[in-house]
Structures are given as structure tokens and as C-alpha cells.
JSON list of C-alpha atoms in Angstrom, two decimals:
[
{"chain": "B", "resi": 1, "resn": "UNK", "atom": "CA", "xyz": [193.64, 68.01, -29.45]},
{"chain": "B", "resi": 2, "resn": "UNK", "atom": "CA", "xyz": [190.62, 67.35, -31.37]},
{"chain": "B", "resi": 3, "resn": "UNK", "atom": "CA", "xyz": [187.93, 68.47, -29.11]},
{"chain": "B", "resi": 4, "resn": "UNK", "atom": "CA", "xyz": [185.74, 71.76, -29.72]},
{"chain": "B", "resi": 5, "resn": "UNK", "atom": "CA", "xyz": [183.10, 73.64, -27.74]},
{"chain": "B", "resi": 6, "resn": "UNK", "atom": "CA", "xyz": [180.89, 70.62, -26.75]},
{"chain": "B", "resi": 7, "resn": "UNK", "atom": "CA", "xyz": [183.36, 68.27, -25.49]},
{"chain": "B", "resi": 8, "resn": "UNK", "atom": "CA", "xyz": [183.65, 71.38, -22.82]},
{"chain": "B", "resi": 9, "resn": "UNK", "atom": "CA", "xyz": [180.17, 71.95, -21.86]},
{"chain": "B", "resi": 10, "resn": "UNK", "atom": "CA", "xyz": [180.13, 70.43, -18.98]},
{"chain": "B", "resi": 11, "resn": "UNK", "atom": "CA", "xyz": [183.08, 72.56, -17.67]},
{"chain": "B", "resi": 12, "resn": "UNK", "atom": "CA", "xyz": [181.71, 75.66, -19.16]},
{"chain": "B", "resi": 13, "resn": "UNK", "atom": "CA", "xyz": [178.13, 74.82, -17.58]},
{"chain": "B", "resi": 14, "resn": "UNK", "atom": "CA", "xyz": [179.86, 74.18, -14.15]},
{"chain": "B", "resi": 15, "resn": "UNK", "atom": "CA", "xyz": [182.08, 77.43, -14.26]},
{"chain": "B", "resi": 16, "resn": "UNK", "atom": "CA", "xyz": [179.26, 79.32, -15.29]},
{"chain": "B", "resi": 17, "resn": "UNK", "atom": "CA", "xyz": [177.18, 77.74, -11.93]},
{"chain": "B", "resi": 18, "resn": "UNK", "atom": "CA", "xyz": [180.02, 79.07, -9.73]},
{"chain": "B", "resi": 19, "resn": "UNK", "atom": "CA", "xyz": [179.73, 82.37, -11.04]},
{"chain": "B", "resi": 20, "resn": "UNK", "atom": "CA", "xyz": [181.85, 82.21, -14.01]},
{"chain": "B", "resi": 21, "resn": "UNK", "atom": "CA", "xyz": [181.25, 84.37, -17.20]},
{"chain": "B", "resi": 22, "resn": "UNK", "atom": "CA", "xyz": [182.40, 81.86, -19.69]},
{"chain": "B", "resi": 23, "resn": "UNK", "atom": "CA", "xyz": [182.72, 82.00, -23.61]},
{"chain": "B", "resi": 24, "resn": "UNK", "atom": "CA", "xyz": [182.80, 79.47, -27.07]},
{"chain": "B", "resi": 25, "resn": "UNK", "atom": "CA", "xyz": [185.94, 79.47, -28.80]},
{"chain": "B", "resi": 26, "resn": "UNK", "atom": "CA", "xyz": [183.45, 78.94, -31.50]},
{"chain": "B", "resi": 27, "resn": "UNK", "atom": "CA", "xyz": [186.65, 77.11, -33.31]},
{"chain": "B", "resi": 28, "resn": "UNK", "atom": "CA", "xyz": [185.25, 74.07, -34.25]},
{"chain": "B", "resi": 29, "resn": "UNK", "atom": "CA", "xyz": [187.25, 71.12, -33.68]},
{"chain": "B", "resi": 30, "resn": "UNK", "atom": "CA", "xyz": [190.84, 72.01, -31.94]},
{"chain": "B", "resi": 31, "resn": "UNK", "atom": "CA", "xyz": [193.29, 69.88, -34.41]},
{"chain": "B", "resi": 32, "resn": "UNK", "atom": "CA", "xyz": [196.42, 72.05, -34.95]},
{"chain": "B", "resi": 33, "resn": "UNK", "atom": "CA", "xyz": [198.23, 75.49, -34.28]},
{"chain": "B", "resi": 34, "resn": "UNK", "atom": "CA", "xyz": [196.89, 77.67, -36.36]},
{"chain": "B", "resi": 35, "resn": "UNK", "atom": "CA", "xyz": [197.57, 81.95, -37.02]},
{"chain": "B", "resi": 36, "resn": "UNK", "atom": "CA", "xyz": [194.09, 82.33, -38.33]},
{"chain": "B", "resi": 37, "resn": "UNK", "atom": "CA", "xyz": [192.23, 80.46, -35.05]},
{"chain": "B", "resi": 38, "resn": "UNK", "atom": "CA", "xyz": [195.05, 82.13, -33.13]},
{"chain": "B", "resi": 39, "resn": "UNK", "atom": "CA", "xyz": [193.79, 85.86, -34.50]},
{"chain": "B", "resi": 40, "resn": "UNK", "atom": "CA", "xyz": [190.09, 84.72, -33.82]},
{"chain": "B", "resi": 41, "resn": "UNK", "atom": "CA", "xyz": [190.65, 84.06, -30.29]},
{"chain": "B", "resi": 42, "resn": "UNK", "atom": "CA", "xyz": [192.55, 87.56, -29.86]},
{"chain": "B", "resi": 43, "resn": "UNK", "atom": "CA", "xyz": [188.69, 88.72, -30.95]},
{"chain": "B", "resi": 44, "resn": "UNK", "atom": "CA", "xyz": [187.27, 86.49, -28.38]},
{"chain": "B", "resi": 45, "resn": "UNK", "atom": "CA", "xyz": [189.76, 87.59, -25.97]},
{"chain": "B", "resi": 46, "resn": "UNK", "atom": "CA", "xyz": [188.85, 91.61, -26.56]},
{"chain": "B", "resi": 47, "resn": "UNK", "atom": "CA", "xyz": [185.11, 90.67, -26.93]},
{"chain": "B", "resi": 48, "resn": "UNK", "atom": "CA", "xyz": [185.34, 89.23, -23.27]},
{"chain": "B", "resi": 49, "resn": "UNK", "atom": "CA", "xyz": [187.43, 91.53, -21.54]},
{"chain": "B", "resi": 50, "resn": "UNK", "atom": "CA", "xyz": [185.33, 94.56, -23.34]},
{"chain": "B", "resi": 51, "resn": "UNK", "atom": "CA", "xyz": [181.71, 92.78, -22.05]},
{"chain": "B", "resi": 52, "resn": "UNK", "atom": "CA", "xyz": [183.21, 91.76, -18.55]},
{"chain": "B", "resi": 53, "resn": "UNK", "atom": "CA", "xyz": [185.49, 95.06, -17.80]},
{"chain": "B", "resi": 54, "resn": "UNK", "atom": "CA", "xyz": [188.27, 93.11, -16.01]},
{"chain": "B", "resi": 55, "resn": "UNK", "atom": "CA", "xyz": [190.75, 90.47, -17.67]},
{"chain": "B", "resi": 56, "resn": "UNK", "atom": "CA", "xyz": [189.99, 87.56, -18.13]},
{"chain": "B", "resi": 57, "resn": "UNK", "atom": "CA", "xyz": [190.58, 83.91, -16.83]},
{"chain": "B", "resi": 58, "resn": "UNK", "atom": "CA", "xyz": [191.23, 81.69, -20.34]},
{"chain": "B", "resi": 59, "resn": "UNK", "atom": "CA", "xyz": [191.23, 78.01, -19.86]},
{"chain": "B", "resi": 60, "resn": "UNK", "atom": "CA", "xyz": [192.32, 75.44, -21.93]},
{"chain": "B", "resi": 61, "resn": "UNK", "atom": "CA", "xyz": [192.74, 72.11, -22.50]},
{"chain": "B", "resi": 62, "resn": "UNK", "atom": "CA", "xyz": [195.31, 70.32, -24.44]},
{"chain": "B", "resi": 63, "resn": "UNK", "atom": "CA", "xyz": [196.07, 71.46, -27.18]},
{"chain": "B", "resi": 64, "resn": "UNK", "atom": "CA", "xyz": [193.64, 74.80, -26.42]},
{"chain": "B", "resi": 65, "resn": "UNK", "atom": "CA", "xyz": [195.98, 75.59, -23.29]},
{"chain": "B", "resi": 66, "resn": "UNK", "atom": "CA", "xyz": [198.51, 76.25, -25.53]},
{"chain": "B", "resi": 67, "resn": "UNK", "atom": "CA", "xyz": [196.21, 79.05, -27.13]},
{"chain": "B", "resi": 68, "resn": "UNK", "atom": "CA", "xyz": [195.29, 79.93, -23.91]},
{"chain": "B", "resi": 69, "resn": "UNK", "atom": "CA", "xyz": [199.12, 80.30, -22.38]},
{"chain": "B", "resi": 70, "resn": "UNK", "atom": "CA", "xyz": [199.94, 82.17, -26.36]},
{"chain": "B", "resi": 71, "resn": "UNK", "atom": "CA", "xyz": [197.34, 84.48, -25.57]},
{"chain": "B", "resi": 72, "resn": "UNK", "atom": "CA", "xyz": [198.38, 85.18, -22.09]},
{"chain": "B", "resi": 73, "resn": "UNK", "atom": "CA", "xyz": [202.15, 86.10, -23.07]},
{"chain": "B", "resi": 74, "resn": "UNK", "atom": "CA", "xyz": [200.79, 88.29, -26.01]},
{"chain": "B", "resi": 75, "resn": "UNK", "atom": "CA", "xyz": [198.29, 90.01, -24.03]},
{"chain": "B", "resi": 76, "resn": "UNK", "atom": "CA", "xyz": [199.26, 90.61, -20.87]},
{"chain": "B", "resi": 77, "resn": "UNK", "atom": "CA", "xyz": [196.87, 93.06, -19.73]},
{"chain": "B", "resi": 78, "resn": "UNK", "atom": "CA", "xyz": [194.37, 90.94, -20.68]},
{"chain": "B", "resi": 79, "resn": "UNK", "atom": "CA", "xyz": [194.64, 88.09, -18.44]},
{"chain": "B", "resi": 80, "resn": "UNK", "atom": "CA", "xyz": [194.60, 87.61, -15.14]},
{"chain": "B", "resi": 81, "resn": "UNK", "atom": "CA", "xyz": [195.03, 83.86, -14.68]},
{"chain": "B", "resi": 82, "resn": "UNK", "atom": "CA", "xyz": [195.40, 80.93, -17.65]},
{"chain": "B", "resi": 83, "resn": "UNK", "atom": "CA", "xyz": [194.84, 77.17, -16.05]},
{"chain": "B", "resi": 84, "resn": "UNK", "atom": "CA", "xyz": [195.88, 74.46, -18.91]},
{"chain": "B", "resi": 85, "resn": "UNK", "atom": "CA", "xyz": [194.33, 71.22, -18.55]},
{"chain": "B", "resi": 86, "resn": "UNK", "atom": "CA", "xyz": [196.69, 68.10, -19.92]},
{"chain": "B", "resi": 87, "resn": "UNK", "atom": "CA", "xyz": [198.54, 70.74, -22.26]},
{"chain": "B", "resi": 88, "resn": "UNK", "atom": "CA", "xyz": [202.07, 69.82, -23.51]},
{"chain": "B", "resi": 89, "resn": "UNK", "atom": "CA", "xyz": [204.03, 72.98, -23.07]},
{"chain": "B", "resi": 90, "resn": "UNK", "atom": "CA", "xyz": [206.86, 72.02, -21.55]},
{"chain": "B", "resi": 91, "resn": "UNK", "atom": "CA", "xyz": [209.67, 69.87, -22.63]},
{"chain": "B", "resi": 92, "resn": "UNK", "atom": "CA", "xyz": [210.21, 67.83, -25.82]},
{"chain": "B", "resi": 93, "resn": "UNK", "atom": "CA", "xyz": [207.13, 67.69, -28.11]},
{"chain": "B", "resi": 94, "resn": "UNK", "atom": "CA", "xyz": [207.75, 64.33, -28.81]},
{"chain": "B", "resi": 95, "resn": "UNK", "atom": "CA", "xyz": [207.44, 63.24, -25.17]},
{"chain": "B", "resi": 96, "resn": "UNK", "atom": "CA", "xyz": [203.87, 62.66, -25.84]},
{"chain": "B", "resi": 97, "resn": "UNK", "atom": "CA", "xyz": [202.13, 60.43, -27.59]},
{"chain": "B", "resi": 98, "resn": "UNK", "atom": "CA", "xyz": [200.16, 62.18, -29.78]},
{"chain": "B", "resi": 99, "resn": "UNK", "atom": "CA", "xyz": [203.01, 64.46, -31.57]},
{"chain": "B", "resi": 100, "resn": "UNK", "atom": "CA", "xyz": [202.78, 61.72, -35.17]},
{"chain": "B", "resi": 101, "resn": "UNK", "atom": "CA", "xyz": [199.47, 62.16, -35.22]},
{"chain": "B", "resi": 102, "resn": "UNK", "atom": "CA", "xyz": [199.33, 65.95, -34.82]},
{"chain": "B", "resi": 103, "resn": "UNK", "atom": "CA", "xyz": [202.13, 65.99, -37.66]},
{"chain": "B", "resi": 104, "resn": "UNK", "atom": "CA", "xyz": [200.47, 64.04, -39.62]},
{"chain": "B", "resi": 105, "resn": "UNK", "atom": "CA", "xyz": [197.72, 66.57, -39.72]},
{"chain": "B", "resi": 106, "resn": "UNK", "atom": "CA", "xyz": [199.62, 69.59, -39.27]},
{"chain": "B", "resi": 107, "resn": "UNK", "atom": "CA", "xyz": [201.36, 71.64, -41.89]},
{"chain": "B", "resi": 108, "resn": "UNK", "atom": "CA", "xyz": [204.13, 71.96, -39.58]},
{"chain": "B", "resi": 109, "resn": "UNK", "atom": "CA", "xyz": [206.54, 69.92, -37.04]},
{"chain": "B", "resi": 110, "resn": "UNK", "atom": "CA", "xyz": [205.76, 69.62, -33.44]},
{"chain": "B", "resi": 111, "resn": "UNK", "atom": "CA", "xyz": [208.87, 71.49, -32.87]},
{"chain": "B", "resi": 112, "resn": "UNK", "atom": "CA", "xyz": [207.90, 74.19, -35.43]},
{"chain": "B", "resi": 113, "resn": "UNK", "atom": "CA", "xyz": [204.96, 76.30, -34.67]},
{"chain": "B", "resi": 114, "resn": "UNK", "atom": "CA", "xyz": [203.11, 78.87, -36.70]},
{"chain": "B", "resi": 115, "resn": "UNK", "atom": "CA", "xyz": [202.86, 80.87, -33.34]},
{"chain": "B", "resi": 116, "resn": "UNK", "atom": "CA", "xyz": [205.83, 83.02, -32.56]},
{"chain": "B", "resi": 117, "resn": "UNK", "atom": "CA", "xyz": [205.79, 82.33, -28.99]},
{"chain": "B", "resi": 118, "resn": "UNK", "atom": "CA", "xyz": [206.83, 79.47, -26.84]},
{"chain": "B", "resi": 119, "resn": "UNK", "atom": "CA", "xyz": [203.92, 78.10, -24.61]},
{"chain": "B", "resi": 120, "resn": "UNK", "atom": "CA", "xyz": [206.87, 77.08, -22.22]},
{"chain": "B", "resi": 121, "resn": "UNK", "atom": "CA", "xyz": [207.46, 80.44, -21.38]},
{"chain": "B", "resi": 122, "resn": "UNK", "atom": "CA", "xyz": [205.11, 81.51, -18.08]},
{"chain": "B", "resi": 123, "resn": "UNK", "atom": "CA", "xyz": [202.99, 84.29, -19.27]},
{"chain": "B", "resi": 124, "resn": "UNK", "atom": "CA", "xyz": [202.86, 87.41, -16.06]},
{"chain": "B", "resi": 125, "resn": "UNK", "atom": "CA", "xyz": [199.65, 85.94, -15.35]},
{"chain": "B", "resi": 126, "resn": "UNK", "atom": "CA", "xyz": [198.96, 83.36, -12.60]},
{"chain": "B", "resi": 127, "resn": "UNK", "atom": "CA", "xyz": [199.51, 79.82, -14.24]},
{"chain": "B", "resi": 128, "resn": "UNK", "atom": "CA", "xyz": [197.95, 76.83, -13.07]},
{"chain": "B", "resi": 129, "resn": "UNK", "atom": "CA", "xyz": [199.03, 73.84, -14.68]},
{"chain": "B", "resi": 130, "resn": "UNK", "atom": "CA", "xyz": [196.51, 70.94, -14.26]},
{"chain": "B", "resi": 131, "resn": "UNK", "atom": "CA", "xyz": [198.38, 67.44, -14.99]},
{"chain": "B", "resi": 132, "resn": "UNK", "atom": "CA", "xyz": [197.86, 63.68, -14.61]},
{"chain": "B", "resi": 133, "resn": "UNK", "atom": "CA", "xyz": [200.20, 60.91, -14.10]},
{"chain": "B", "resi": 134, "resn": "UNK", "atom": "CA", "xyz": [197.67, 58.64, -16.05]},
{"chain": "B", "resi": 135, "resn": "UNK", "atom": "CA", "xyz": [197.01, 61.34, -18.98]},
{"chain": "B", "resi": 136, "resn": "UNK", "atom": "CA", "xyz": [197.73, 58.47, -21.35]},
{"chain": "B", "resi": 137, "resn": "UNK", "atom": "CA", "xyz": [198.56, 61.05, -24.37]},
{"chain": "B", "resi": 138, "resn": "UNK", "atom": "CA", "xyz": [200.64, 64.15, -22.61]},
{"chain": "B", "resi": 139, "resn": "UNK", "atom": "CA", "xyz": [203.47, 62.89, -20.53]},
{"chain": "B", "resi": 140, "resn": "UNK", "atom": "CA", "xyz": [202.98, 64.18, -16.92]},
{"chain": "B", "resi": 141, "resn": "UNK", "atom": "CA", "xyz": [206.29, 66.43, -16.65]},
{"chain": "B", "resi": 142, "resn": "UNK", "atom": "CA", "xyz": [205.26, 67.91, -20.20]},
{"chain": "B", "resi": 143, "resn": "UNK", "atom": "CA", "xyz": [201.76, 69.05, -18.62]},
{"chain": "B", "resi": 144, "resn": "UNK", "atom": "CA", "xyz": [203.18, 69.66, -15.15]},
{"chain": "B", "resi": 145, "resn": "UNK", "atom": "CA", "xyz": [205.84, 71.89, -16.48]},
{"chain": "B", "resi": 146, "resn": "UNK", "atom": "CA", "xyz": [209.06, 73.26, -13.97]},
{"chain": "B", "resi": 147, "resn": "UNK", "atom": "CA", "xyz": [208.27, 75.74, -11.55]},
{"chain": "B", "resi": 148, "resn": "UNK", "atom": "CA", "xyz": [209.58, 78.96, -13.47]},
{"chain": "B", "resi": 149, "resn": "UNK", "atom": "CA", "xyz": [206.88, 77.88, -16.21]},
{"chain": "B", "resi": 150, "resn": "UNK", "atom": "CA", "xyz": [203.93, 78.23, -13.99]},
{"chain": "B", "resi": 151, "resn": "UNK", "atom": "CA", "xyz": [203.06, 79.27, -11.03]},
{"chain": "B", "resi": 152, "resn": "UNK", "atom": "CA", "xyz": [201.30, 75.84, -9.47]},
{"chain": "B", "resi": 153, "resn": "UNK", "atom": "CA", "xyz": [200.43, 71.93, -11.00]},
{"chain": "B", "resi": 154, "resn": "UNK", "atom": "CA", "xyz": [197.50, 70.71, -9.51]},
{"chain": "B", "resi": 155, "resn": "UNK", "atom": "CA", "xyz": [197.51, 66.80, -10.20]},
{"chain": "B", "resi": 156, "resn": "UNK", "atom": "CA", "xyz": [194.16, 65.05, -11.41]},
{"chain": "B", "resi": 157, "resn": "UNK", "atom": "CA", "xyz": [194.04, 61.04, -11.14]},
{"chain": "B", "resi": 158, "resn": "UNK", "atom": "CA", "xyz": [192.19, 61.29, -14.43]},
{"chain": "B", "resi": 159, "resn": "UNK", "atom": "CA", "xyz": [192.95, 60.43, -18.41]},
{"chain": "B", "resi": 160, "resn": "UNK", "atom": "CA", "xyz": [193.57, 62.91, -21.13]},
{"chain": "B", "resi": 161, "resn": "UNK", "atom": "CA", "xyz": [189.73, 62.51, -22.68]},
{"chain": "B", "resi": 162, "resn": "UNK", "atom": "CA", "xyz": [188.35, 63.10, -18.75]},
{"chain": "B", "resi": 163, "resn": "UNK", "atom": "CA", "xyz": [190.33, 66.36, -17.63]},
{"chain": "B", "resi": 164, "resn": "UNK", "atom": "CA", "xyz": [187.62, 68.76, -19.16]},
{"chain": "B", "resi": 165, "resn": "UNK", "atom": "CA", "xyz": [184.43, 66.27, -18.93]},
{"chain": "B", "resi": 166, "resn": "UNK", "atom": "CA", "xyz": [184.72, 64.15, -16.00]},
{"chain": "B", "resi": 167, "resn": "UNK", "atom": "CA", "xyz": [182.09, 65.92, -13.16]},
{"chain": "B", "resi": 168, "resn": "UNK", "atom": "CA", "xyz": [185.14, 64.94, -10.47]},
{"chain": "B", "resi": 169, "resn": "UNK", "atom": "CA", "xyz": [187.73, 66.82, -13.07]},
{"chain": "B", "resi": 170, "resn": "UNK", "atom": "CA", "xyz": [185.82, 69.38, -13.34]},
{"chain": "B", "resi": 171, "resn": "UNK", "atom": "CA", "xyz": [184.87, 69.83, -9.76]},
{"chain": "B", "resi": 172, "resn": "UNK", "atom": "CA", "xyz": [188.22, 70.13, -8.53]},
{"chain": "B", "resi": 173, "resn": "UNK", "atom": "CA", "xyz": [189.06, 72.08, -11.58]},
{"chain": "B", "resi": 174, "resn": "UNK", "atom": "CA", "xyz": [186.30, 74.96, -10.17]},
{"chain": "B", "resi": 175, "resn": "UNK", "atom": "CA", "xyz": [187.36, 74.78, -7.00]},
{"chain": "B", "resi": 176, "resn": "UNK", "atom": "CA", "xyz": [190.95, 75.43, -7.40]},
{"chain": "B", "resi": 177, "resn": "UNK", "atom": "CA", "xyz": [189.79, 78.14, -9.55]},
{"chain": "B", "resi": 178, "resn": "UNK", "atom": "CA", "xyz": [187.57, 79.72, -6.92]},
{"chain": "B", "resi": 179, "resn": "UNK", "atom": "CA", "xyz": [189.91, 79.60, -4.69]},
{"chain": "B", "resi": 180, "resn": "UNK", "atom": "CA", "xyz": [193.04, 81.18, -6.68]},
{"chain": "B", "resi": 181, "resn": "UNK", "atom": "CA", "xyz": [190.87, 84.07, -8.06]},
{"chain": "B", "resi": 182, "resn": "UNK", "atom": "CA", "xyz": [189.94, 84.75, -4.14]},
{"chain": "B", "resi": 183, "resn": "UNK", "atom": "CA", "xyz": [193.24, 84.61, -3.22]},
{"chain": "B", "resi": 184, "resn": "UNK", "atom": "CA", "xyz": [194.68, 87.06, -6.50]},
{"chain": "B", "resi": 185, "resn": "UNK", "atom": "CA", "xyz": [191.87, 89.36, -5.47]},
{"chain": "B", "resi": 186, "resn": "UNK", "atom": "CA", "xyz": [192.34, 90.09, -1.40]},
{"chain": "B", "resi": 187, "resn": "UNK", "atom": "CA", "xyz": [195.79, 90.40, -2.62]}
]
């Protein structure tokens, strides 16, 4: 929550190094659910799978994996694998720390989202949910998720503000990456 395209730059520049086509959400700052930013990543979504030819690998973190996971149930023939760094899609909203806050920015309840879907159900895509116990603003189980939510956790010993900037984050983060896609692809 509250993070746009440069608080990601890092990640972007390092998936991009590894081969990686990446793309902006060109958003601005992520604050709340929203229909509108919701319909302007569906463009995104189209623009990259239309410029790539093959679906696409959307990754997002906090409150953007919840986009990302949206997306993925919505447009399944889209996406090939969503990864959700720190995102709380699982569980009780108010589980984590920052659900006053997002309310009190929000027009709408934690528990009440503009989005028809639930991010809590696993999208036919391959779901990696990255998770820390020391997030500090998602609790772990509501990042982690249960296993018919996502197809693998991967835990990072980092806080909620380091997931997506952190250069050891981020390495791991582009390694497990790597080495999924590999895997989805000899299958």
C-alpha cells in the first residue's frame, strides 16, 4: 500500500537484467482498491500480452498483488504465473495492521471491496506467494495464504517496506522466478 512505480525500480531493473520484459503500472501511488485503476491495468495487461505474444507473469506487491491475483482470476488466458509480495489475501482483513489506515482512506471497508472478486481465491495460474514472518504490516498467514490459495509461499526474512527494494529480496525474488517459469515451460 502506498508505493507506485519507483519504489519498484529496483525489482523491475533486476527482472528486466534476467531477461524479464517488465512494465509501469503507471498508477501513481497504490493507496486503495479501485474499479477505475483496476480497468487501467486490464489495458496494461492486453498491452503486454499483445507486445510480448505469450501471457504474462504480473507481480505485485502488497496491496498491488491483490490487482495482480484480480487480474489473474479475471483473465485467465492471460497469465501464466502471478507472485504477490507481502499481499494480504488471505484470511481476515483486519489481521493486519494496516486495515484503519487503508479505511481511513478508502471509500470502502476492508471487508468490502469495489472488485467483484476475492483475491483469496487461487487464480488457474501458478501462484507464488512471497511472505515474511517479520512483515511488520501483513500478518504472515494472511500473505502466506493455505495451500488451495496458491500454489507455493516462499518465505523472505525481510520487512514489509524491503520485499520489493531490498537487492537480497529481490534476488531471491528473481531467482525463484527463473526457476518456476523453467520449470512451467519443460512442462
Amino acid at each position: 500500500m502506498a508505493s507506485g512505480d519507483g519504489s519498484t525500480a529496483l525489482l523491475r531493473n533486476s527482472l528486466s537484467e534476467a531477461g524479464f520484459h517488465t512494465y509501469r503500472s503507471s498508477l501513481g501511488r497504490n493507496l486503495t482498491i479501485s474499479p477505475a485503476k483496476f480497468a487501467s491495468l486490464e489495458t496494461v495487461l492486453d498491452r503486454m500480452v499483445q507486445a510480448d505474444g505469450k501471457r504474462a507473469v504480473l507481480v505485485g506487491w502488497s496491496l498491488g498483488g491483490f490487482y495482480a491475483r484480480v487480474l489473474a482470476q479475471s483473465h485467465p488466458s492471460k497469465v501464466k504465473l502471478v507472485a504477490t509480495l507481502g499481499t494480504p489475501f488471505s484470511g481476515d482483513r483486519r489481521a493486519n495492521n494496516a486495515w484503519r489506515l487503508y479505511e481511513m482512506i478508502a471509500d470502502h471497508g476492508v471487508d468490502s471491496s469495489p472488485l467483484p472478486d476475492d483475491p483469496a481465491v487461487k487464480p488457474e495460474a501458478y501462484t507464488i506467494a512471497f511472505w515474511s514472518p517479520v512483515d511488520g504490516i501483513v500478518a504472515p498467514a494472511s500473505a502466506r495464504g493455505v495451500e488451495t490459495e496458491r500454489d507455493e509461499a516462499v518465505e523472505l526474512p525481510f520487512r514489509h517496506f524491503e520485499l520489493g527494494c531490498s537487492r537480497r529480496s529481490v534476488r531471491k525474488i528473481v531467482e525463484t522466478l527463473g526457476d518456476r517459469l523453467s520449470a512451467i515451460d519443460s512442462a
